[in-house]
Coordinates of C-alpha atoms in Angstrom, one line a residue:
X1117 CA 178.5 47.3 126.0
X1118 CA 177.3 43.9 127.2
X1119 CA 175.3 41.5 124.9
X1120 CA 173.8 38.6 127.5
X1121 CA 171.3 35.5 126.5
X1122 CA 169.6 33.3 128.4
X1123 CA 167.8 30.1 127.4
X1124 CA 167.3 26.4 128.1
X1125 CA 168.0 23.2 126.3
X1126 CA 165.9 21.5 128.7
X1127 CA 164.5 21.9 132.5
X1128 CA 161.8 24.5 131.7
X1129 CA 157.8 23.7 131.9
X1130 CA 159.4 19.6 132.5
X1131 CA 161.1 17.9 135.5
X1132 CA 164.3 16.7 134.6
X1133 CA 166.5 17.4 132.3
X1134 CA 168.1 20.8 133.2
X1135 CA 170.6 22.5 131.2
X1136 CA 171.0 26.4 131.0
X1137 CA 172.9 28.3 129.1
X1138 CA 174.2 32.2 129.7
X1139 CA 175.9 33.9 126.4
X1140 CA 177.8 36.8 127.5
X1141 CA 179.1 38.6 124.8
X1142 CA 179.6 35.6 122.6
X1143 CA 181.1 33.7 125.0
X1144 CA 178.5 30.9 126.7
X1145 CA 178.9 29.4 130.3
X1146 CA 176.5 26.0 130.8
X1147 CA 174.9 25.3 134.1
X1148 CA 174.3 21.7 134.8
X1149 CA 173.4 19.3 132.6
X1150 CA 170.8 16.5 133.5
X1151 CA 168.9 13.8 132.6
X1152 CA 164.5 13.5 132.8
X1153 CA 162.9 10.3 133.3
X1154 CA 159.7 10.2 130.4
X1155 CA 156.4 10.2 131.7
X1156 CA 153.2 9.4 129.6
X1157 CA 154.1 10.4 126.4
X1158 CA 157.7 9.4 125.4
X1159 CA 156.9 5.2 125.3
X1160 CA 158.9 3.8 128.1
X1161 CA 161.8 5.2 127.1
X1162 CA 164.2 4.8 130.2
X1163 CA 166.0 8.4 129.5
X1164 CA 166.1 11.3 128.1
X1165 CA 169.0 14.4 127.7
X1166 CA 168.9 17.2 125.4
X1167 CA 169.9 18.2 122.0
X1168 CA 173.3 19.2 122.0
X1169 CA 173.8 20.0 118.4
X1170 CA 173.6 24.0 118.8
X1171 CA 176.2 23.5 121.4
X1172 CA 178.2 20.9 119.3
X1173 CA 178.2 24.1 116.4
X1174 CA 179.6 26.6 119.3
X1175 CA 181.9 24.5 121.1
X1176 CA 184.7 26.8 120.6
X1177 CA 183.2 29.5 121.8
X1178 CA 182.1 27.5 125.3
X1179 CA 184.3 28.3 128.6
X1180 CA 183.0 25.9 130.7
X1181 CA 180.3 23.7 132.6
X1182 CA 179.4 24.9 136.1
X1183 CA 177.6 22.7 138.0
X1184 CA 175.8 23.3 141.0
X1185 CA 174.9 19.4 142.7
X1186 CA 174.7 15.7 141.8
X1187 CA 171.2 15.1 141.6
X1188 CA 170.6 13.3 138.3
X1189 CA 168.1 16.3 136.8
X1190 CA 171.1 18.2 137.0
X1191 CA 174.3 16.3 136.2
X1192 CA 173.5 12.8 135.2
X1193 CA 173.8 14.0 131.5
X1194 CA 177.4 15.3 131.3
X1195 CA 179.0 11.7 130.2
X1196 CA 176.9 12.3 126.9
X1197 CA 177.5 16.1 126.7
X1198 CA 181.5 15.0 127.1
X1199 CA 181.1 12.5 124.0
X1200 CA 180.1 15.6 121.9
X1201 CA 182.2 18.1 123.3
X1202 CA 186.2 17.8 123.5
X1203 CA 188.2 19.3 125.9
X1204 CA 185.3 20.5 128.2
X1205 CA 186.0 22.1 131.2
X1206 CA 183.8 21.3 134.6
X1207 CA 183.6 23.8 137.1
X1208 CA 182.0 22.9 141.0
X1209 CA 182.9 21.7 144.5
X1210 CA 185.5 19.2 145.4
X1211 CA 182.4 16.7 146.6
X1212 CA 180.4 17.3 143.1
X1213 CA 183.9 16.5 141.5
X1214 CA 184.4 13.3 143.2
X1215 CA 181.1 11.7 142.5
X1216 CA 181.3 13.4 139.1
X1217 CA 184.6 12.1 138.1
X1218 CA 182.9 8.3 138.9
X1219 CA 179.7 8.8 137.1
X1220 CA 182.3 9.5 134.2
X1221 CA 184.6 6.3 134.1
X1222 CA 181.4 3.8 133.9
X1223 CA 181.8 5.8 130.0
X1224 CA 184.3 5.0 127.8
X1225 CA 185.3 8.5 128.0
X1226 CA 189.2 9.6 127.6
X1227 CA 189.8 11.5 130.7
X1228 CA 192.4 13.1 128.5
X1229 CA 189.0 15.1 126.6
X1230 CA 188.0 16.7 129.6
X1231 CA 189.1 18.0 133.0
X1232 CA 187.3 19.1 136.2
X1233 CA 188.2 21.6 138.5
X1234 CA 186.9 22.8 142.1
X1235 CA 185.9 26.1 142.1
X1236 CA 187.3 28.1 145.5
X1237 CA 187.7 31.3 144.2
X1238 CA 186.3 34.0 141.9
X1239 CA 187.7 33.0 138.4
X1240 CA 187.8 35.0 135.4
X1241 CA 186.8 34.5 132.1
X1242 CA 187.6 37.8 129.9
X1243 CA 185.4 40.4 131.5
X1244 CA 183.2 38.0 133.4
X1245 CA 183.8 37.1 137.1
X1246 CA 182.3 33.6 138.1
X1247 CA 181.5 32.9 142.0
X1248 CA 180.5 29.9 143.0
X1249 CA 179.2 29.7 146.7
X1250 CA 177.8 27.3 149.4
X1251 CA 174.0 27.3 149.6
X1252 CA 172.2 24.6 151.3
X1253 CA 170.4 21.5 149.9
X1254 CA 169.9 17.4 150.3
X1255 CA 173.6 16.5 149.4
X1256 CA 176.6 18.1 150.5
X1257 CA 178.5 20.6 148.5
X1258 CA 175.9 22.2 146.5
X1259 CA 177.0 25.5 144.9
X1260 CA 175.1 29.1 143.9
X1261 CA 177.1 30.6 140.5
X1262 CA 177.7 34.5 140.4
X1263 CA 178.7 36.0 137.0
X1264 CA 179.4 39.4 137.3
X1265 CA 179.8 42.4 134.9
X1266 CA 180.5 45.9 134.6
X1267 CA 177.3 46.6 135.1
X1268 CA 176.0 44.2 137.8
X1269 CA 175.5 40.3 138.5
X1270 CA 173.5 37.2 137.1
X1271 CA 172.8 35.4 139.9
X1272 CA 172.0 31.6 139.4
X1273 CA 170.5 29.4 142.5
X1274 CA 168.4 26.1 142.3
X1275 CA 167.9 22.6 144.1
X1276 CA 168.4 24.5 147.6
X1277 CA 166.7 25.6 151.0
X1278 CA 166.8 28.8 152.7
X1279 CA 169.2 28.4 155.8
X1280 CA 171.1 26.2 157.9
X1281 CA 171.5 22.4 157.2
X1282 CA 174.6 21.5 159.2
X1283 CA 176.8 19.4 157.1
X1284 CA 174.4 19.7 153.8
X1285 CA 175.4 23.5 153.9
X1286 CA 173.8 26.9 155.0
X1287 CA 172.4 29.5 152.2
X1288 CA 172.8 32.7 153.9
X1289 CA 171.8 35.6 152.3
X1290 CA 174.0 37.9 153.4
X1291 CA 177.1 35.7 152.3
X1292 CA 175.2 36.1 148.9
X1293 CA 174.9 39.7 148.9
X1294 CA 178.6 39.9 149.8
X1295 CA 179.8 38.2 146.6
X1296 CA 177.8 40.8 144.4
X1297 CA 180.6 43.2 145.7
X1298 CA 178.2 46.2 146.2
X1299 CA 176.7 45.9 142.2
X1300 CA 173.0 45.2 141.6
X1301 CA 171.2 42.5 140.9
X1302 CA 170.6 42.6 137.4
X1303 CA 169.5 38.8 136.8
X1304 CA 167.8 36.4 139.2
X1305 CA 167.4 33.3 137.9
X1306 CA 166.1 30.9 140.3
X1307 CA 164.3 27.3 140.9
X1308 CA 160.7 27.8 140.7
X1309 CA 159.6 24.4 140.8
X1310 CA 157.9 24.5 144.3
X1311 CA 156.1 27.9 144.0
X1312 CA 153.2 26.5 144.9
X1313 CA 154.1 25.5 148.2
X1314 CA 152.9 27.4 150.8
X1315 CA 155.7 28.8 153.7
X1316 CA 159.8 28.0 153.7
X1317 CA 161.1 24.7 152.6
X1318 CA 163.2 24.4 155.8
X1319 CA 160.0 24.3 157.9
X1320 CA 158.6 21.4 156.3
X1321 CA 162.1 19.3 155.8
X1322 CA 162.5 17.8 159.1
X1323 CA 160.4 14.4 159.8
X1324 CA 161.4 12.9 162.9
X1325 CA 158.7 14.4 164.7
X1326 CA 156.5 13.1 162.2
X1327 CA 158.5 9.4 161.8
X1328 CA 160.0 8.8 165.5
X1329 CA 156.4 7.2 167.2
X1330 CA 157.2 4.1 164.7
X1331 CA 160.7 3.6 166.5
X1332 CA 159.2 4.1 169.7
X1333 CA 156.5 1.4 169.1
X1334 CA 158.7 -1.3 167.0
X1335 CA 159.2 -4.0 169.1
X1336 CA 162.9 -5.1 169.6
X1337 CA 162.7 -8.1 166.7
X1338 CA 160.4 -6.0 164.1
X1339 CA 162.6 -3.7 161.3
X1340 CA 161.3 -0.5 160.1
X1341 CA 161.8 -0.1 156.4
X1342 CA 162.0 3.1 155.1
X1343 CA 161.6 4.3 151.6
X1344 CA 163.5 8.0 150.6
X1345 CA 165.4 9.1 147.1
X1346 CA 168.4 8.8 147.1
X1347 CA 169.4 12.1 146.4
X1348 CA 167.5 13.3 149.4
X1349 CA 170.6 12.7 151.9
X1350 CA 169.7 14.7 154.7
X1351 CA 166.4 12.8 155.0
X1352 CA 168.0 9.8 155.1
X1353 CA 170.4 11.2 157.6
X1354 CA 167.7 11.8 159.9
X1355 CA 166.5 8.6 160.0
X1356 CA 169.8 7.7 160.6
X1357 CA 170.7 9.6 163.6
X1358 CA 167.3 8.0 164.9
X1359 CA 168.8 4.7 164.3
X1360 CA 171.3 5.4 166.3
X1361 CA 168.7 7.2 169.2
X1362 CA 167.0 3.4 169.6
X1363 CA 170.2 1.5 168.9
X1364 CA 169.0 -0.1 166.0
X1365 CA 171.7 -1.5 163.6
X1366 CA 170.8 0.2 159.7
X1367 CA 171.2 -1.7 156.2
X1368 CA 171.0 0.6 153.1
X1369 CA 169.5 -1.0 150.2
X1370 CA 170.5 1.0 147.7
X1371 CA 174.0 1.3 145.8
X1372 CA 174.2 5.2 145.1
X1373 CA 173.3 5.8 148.4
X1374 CA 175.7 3.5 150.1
X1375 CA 178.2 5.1 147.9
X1376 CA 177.5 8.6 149.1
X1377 CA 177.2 7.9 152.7
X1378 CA 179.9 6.5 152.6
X1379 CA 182.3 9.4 150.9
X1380 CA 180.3 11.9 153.7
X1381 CA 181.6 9.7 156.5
X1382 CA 185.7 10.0 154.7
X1383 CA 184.9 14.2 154.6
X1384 CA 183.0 14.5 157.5
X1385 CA 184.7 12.3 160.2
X1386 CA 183.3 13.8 163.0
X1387 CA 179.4 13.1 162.3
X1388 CA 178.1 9.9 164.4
X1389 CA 176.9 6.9 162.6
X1390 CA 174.6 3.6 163.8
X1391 CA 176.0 0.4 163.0
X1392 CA 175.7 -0.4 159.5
X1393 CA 175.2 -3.8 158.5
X1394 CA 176.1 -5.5 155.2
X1395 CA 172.5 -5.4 152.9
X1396 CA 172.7 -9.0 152.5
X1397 CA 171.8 -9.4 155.5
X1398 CA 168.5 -7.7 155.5
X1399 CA 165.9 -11.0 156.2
X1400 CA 168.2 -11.9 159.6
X1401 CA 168.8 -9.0 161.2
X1402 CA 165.1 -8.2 163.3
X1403 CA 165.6 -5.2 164.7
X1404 CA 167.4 -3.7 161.7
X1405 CA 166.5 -0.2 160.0
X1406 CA 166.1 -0.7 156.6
X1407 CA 166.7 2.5 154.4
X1408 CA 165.0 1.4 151.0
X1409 CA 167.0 4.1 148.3
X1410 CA 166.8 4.8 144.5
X1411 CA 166.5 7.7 141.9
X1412 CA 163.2 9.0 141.6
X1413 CA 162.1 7.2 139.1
X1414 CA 163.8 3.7 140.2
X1415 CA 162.4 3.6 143.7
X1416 CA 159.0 2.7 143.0
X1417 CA 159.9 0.0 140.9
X1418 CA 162.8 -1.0 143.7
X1419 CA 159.8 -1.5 146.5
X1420 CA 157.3 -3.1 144.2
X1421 CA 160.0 -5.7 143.2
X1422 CA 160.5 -6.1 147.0
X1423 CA 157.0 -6.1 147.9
X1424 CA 155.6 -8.6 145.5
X1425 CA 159.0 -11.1 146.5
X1426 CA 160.9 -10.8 143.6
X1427 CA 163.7 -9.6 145.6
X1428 CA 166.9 -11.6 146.1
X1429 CA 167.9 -9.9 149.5
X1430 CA 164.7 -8.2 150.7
X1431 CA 161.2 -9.5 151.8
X1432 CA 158.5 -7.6 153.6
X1433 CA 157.0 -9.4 156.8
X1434 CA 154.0 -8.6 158.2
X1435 CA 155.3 -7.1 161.2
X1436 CA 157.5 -4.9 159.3
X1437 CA 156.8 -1.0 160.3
X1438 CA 157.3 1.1 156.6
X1439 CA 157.7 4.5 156.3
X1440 CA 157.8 5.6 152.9
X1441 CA 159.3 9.6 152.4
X1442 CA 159.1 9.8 148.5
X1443 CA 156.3 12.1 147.4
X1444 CA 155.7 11.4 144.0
X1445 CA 156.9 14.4 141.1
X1446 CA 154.0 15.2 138.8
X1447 CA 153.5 12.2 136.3
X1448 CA 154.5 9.3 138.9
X1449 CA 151.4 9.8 141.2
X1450 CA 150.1 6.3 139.6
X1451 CA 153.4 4.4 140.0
X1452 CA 153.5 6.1 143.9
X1453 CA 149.6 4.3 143.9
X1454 CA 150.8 1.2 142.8
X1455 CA 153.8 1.3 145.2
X1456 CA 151.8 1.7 148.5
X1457 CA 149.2 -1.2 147.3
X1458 CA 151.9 -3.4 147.0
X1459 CA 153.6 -2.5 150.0
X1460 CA 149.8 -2.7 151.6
X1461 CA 149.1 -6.6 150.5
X1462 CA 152.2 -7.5 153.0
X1463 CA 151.6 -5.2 155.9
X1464 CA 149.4 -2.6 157.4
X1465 CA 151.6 -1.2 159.5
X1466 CA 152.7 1.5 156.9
X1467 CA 152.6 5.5 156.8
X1468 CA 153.7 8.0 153.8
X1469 CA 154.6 11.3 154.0
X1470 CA 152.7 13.3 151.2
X1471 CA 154.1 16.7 150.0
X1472 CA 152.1 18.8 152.4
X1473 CA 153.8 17.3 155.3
X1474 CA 157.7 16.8 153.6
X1475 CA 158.9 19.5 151.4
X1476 CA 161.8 18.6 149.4
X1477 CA 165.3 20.9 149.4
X1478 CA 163.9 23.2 146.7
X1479 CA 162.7 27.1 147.4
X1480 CA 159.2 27.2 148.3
X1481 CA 156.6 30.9 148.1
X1482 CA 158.1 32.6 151.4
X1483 CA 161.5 31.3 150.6
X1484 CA 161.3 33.0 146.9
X1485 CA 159.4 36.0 148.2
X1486 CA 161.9 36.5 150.9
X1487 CA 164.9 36.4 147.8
X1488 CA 163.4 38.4 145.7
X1489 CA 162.9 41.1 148.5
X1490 CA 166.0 41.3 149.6
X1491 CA 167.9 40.9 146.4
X1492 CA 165.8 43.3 144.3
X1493 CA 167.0 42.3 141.0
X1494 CA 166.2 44.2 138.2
X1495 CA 165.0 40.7 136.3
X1496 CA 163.2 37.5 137.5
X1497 CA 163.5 34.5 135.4
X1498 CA 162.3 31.4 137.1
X1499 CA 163.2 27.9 136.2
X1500 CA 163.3 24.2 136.8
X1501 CA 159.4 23.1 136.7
X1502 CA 156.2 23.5 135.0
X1503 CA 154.9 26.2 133.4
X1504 CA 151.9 26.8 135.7
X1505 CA 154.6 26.7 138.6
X1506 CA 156.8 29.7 137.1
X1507 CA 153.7 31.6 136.4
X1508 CA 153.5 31.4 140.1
X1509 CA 156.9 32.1 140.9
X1510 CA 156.6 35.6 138.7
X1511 CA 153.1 36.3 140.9
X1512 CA 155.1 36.2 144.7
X1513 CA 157.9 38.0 142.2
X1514 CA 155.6 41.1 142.1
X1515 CA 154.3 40.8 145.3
X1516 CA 157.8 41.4 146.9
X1517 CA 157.8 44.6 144.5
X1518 CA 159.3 43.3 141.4
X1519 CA 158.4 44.7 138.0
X1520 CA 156.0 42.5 136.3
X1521 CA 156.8 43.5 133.5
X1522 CA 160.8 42.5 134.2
X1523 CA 159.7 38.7 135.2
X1524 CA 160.4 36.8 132.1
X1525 CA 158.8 32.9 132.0
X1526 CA 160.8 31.2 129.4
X1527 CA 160.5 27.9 127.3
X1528 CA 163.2 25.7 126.2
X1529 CA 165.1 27.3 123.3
X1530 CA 163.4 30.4 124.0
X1531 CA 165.9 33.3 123.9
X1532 CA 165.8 36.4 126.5
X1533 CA 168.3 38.7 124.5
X1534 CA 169.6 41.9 126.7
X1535 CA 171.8 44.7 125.3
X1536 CA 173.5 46.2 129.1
X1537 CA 170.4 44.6 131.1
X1538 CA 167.6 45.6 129.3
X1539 CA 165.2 43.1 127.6
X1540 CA 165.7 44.0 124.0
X1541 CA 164.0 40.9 122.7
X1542 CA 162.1 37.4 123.7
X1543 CA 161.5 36.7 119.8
X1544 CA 164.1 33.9 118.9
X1545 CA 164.3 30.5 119.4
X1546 CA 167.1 28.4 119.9
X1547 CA 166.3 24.7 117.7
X1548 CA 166.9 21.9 118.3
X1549 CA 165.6 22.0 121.8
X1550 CA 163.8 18.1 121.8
X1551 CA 164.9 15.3 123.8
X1552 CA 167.6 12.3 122.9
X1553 CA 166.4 9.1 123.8
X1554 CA 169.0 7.4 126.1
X1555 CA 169.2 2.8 126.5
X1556 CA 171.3 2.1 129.4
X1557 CA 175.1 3.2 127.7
X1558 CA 173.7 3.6 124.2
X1559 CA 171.5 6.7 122.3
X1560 CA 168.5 5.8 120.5
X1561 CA 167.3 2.4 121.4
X1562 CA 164.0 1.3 123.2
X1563 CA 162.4 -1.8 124.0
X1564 CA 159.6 -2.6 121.7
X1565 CA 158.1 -4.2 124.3
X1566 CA 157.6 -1.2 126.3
X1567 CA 156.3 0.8 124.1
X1568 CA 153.9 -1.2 123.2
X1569 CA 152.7 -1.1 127.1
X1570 CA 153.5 2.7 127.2
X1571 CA 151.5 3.3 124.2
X1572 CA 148.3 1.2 125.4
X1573 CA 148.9 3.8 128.6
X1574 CA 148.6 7.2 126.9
X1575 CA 145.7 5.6 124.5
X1576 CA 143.3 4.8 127.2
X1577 CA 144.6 6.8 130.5
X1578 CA 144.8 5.5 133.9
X1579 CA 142.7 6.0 137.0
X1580 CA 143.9 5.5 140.4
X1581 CA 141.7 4.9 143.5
X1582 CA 142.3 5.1 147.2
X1583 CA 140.0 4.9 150.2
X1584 CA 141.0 4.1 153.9
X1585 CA 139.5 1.1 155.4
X1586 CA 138.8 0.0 159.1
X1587 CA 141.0 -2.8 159.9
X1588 CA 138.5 -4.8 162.1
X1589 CA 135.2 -3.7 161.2
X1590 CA 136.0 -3.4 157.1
X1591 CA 134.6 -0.4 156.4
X1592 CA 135.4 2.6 154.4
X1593 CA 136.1 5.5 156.6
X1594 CA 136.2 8.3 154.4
X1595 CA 135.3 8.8 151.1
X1596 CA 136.6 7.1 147.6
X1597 CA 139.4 9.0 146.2
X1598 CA 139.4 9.0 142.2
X1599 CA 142.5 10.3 140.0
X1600 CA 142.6 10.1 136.8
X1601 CA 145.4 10.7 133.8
X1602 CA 144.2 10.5 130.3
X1603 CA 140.8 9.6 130.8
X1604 CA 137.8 11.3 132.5
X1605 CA 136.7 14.8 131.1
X1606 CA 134.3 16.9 131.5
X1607 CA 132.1 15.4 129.3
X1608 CA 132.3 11.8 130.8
X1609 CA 133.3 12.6 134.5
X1610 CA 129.5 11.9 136.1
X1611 CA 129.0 8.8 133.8
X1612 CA 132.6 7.5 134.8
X1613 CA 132.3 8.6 138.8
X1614 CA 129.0 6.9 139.1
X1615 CA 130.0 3.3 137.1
X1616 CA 133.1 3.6 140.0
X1617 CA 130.8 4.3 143.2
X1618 CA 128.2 2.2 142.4
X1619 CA 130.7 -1.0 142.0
X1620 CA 132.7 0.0 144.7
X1621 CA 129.6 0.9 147.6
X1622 CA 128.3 -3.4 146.1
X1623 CA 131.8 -4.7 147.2
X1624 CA 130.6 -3.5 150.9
X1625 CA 127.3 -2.7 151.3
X1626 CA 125.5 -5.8 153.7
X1627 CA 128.3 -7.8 154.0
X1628 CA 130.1 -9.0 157.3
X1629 CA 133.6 -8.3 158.2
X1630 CA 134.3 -12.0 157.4
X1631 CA 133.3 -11.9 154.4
X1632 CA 135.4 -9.3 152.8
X1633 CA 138.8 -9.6 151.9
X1634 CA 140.4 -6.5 150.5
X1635 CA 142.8 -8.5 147.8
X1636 CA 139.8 -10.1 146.2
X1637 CA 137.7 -6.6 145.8
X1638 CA 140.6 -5.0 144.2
X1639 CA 140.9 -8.3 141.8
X1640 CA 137.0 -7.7 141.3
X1641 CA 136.7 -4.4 141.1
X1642 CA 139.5 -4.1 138.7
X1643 CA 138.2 -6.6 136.2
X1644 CA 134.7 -4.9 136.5
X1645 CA 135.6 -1.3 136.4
X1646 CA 137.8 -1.8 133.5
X1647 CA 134.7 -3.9 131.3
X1648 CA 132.3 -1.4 132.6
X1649 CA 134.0 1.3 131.6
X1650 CA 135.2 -0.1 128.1
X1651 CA 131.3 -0.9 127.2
X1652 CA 130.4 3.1 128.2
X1653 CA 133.0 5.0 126.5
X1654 CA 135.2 2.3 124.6
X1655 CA 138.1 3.2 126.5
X1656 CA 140.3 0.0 128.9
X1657 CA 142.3 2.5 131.7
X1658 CA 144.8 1.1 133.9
X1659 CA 143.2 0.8 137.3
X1660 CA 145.1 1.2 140.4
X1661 CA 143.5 0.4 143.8
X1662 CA 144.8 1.1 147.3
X1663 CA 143.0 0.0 150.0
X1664 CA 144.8 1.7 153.2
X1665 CA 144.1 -0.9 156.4
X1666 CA 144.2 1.5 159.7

């Protein structure tokens, strides 16, 4: 008889912070543990990791972490896992391990407390046979985990994309079906968080087609500056291998990138590289590529820092070409807003790549339909995104012939309790389950300073307005965008729309192209919106403007 439960610490209806745990007959395996960058409601906390005290009171019954990538949702935690837990053991790839083991000694972590080993084989813990295997995503070495029982598997895959990315790894689904070793699916427990995007990932990935125009019209002394996370590396690797198609030299502005390119180039010496040039160099060199990098939530604030010339290494030109690749997760739509404005004041040679053109490496509706479909697992439990995003996932579940009744949509701490693979129970509740606030090295300390500014945010809300704007004849050519967090309802929407339209149609209506500069109506229609609004419904929003010069 097999007792199994599944729950979360963190990573379910949230982005960020991912940490799963499977209890297999008393014995409990952790995938991943990562960090979440707070939006809205958490003060301007820098970051947050889970609660590890239920862990910390059932460390001797833990056999391991298995972790599947580096991006920071996913392992940025462990150093802070390793403080409460002695003797843990880490279980992924041999690239995982290496970037693992340096995230690790910025700690002051005994390396004598822990140990990590690669994972090329099926190992076995008691009755339970782990397989971790190659599936394809942004960074190399990403791993799938198999843990299988007498009577069947739990299959485990998240942060990937269905088929073959060369040196970032293929997920092939027949390799996957022969490491179940002919037993059923019992448990699929997969990465929802894109469910809502239509087609496969792997379709929307690639963007030179969308991106290589700007390298064929960049004149021989203007850079192109382009803006990507750096976890995504196989979109920066395409702009590198363009790079090197118009012999252009490339500067990456970004540490963690640098430092992952260049352990890529030590594994894999037979990829092609451009020239790389030292990053202090990046205002002399006029024909360089620029590849802008940072974590999600540290890339916005890297460009604006750059735009607004506050940068000791980095300043935009007005001939500068920028692509920016960094589609905002939900939350950071206003700090994306903010990010293109600022980019906008110093040159309006600049194009973005929103998420219906770039899909990230995560499993989007055909891709999750297509597993599902082929795998036929007796239980669907999706993960690793908002709710309304694994109510979805659990719809294209059905529709490739799953029972609904067998597709289980969790929340943190919430148990799924089986008895040999049948649901006996959904009615317990792992606690804690909150978050711990993380200060640079430290636990527990935040700026008063920015909470103050985070709570004036979630007081009175924030609204965000875009509108594209002919570059010679100054003219909006489509209509005023207008997003809103915190703010407009139902009940105030017309009165708020109409204060907005009316002030912005003034700032053009019977004036001359000479007469309008687009820094001084943002200035203007900032200060007015924001009084306008305050007098109405006693309320001071953030206002973000982007005008878009084409």
């Amino acid at each position: 008889m097999n007792r199994i439960n599944f729950f979360s610490l963190g990573g379910l209806d949230e982005n960020g912070k991912n940490a799963y745990i499977l209890d297999i007959n008393g014995k409990i395996f952790i995938i991943n543990s990562g960090t979440k960058v707070p939006i809205n409601s958490h003060s301007g906390i820098d970051t947050l990791i889970c609660d590890y005290e239920y862990l910390e009171k059932r460390k001797k019954d833990i056999v391991g972490l298995f972790l599947t990538d580096i991006h920071n949702e996913n392992f940025s935690a462990i150093p802070w896992l390793l403080m409460k837990i002695k003797g843990l053991k880490i279980f992924t790839s041999p690239f995982n391990k290496i970037v693992l083991s340096d995230r690790i000694s910025k700690y002051n972590i005994d390396p004598t407390t822990y140990e990590i080993k690669t994972i090329h084989q099926p190992l076995t813990f008691n009755e339970v046979v782990v397989t971790g295997f190659e599936i394809a995503g942004s960074l190399p070495g990403q791993l799938g985990f198999n843990f299988c029982v007498d009577e069947g598997n739990i299959l485990f895959l998240t942060s990937f994309v269905h088929g073959n990315l060369g040196p970032y790894g293929t997920t092939d689904l027949n390799k996957i079906k022969s490491v179940l070793k002919g037993k059923p699916v019992q448990l699929l427990i997969m990465d929802s968080g894109h469910s809502n995007y239509p087609g496969k990932s792997i379709d929307k990935l690639w963007i030179s087609k969308k991106i290589e125009y700007k390298f064929r019209e960049a004149s021989p002394d203007q850079r192109i500056i382009v803006g990507v996370y750096d976890e995504d590396m196989i979109t920066a690797h395409e702009v590198l291998i363009l790079a090197k198609r118009y012999n252009r030299p490339v500067i990456t502005y970004g540490r963690t990138y640098s430092q992952l390119i260049n352990l890529v180039s030590k594994i894999n010496t037979k990829l092609e590289w451009p020239e790389f040039v030292d990053y202090r160099a990046a205002n002399d060199v006029k024909n360089a590529v620029i590849l802008v990098t940072g974590a999600i939530e540290r890339l916005y604030t890297r460009f604006i820092r750059i735009a607004s010339n506050n940068d000791v290494y980095l300043k935009l030109k007005p001939t500068d070409a920028c692509i920016l690749i960094a589609p905002p997760v939900n939350g950071l739509e206003v700090n994306y807003a903010l990010t293109l404005d600022e980019i906008a004041r110093n040159t309006n040679n600049l194009i973005e790549l929103g998420s219906s053109e770039y899909y990230s490496c995560n499993p989007a509706r055909q891709d999750i339909y297509d597993f599902v479909k082929e795998l036929r697992p007796k239980y669907f439990i999706p993960i690793q995104g908002l709710y309304r995003y694994m109510v979805v996932a659990t719809q294209i579940a059905r529709e490739a012939g799953a029972n609904m009744a067998n597709c289980i949509v969790l929340q943190n701490g919430k148990v799924a309790e089986f008895k040999d693979f049948k649901l006996e129970s959904q009615k317990h509740t792992i606690r804690p389950t909150g978050d711990i606030v993380i200060d640079g090295f430290g636990i527990g300390d935040i700026s008063h300073e920015v909470i103050r500014e985070r709570e004036n945010l979630s007081r009175d809300g924030v609204i965000a307005l875009s509108v594209l704007v002919d570059y010679r004849k100054k003219i909006p050519l489509n209509k005023l965008q207008i997003d809103s967090l915190g703010i407009i309802t139902k009940d105030n929407k017309e009165l708020i729309e109409k204060i907005i339209e009316d002030q912005f149609k003034k700032e053009f209506e019977g004036k001359k192209p000479k007469e309008i500069n687009l820094k001084d109506i943002q200035e203007r229609l900032r200060k007015t919106l924001k009084r306008k609004i305050y007098k109405s419904i006693d309320k001071e929003p953030i206002i973000v403007i982007t005008l878009y010069e084409i």
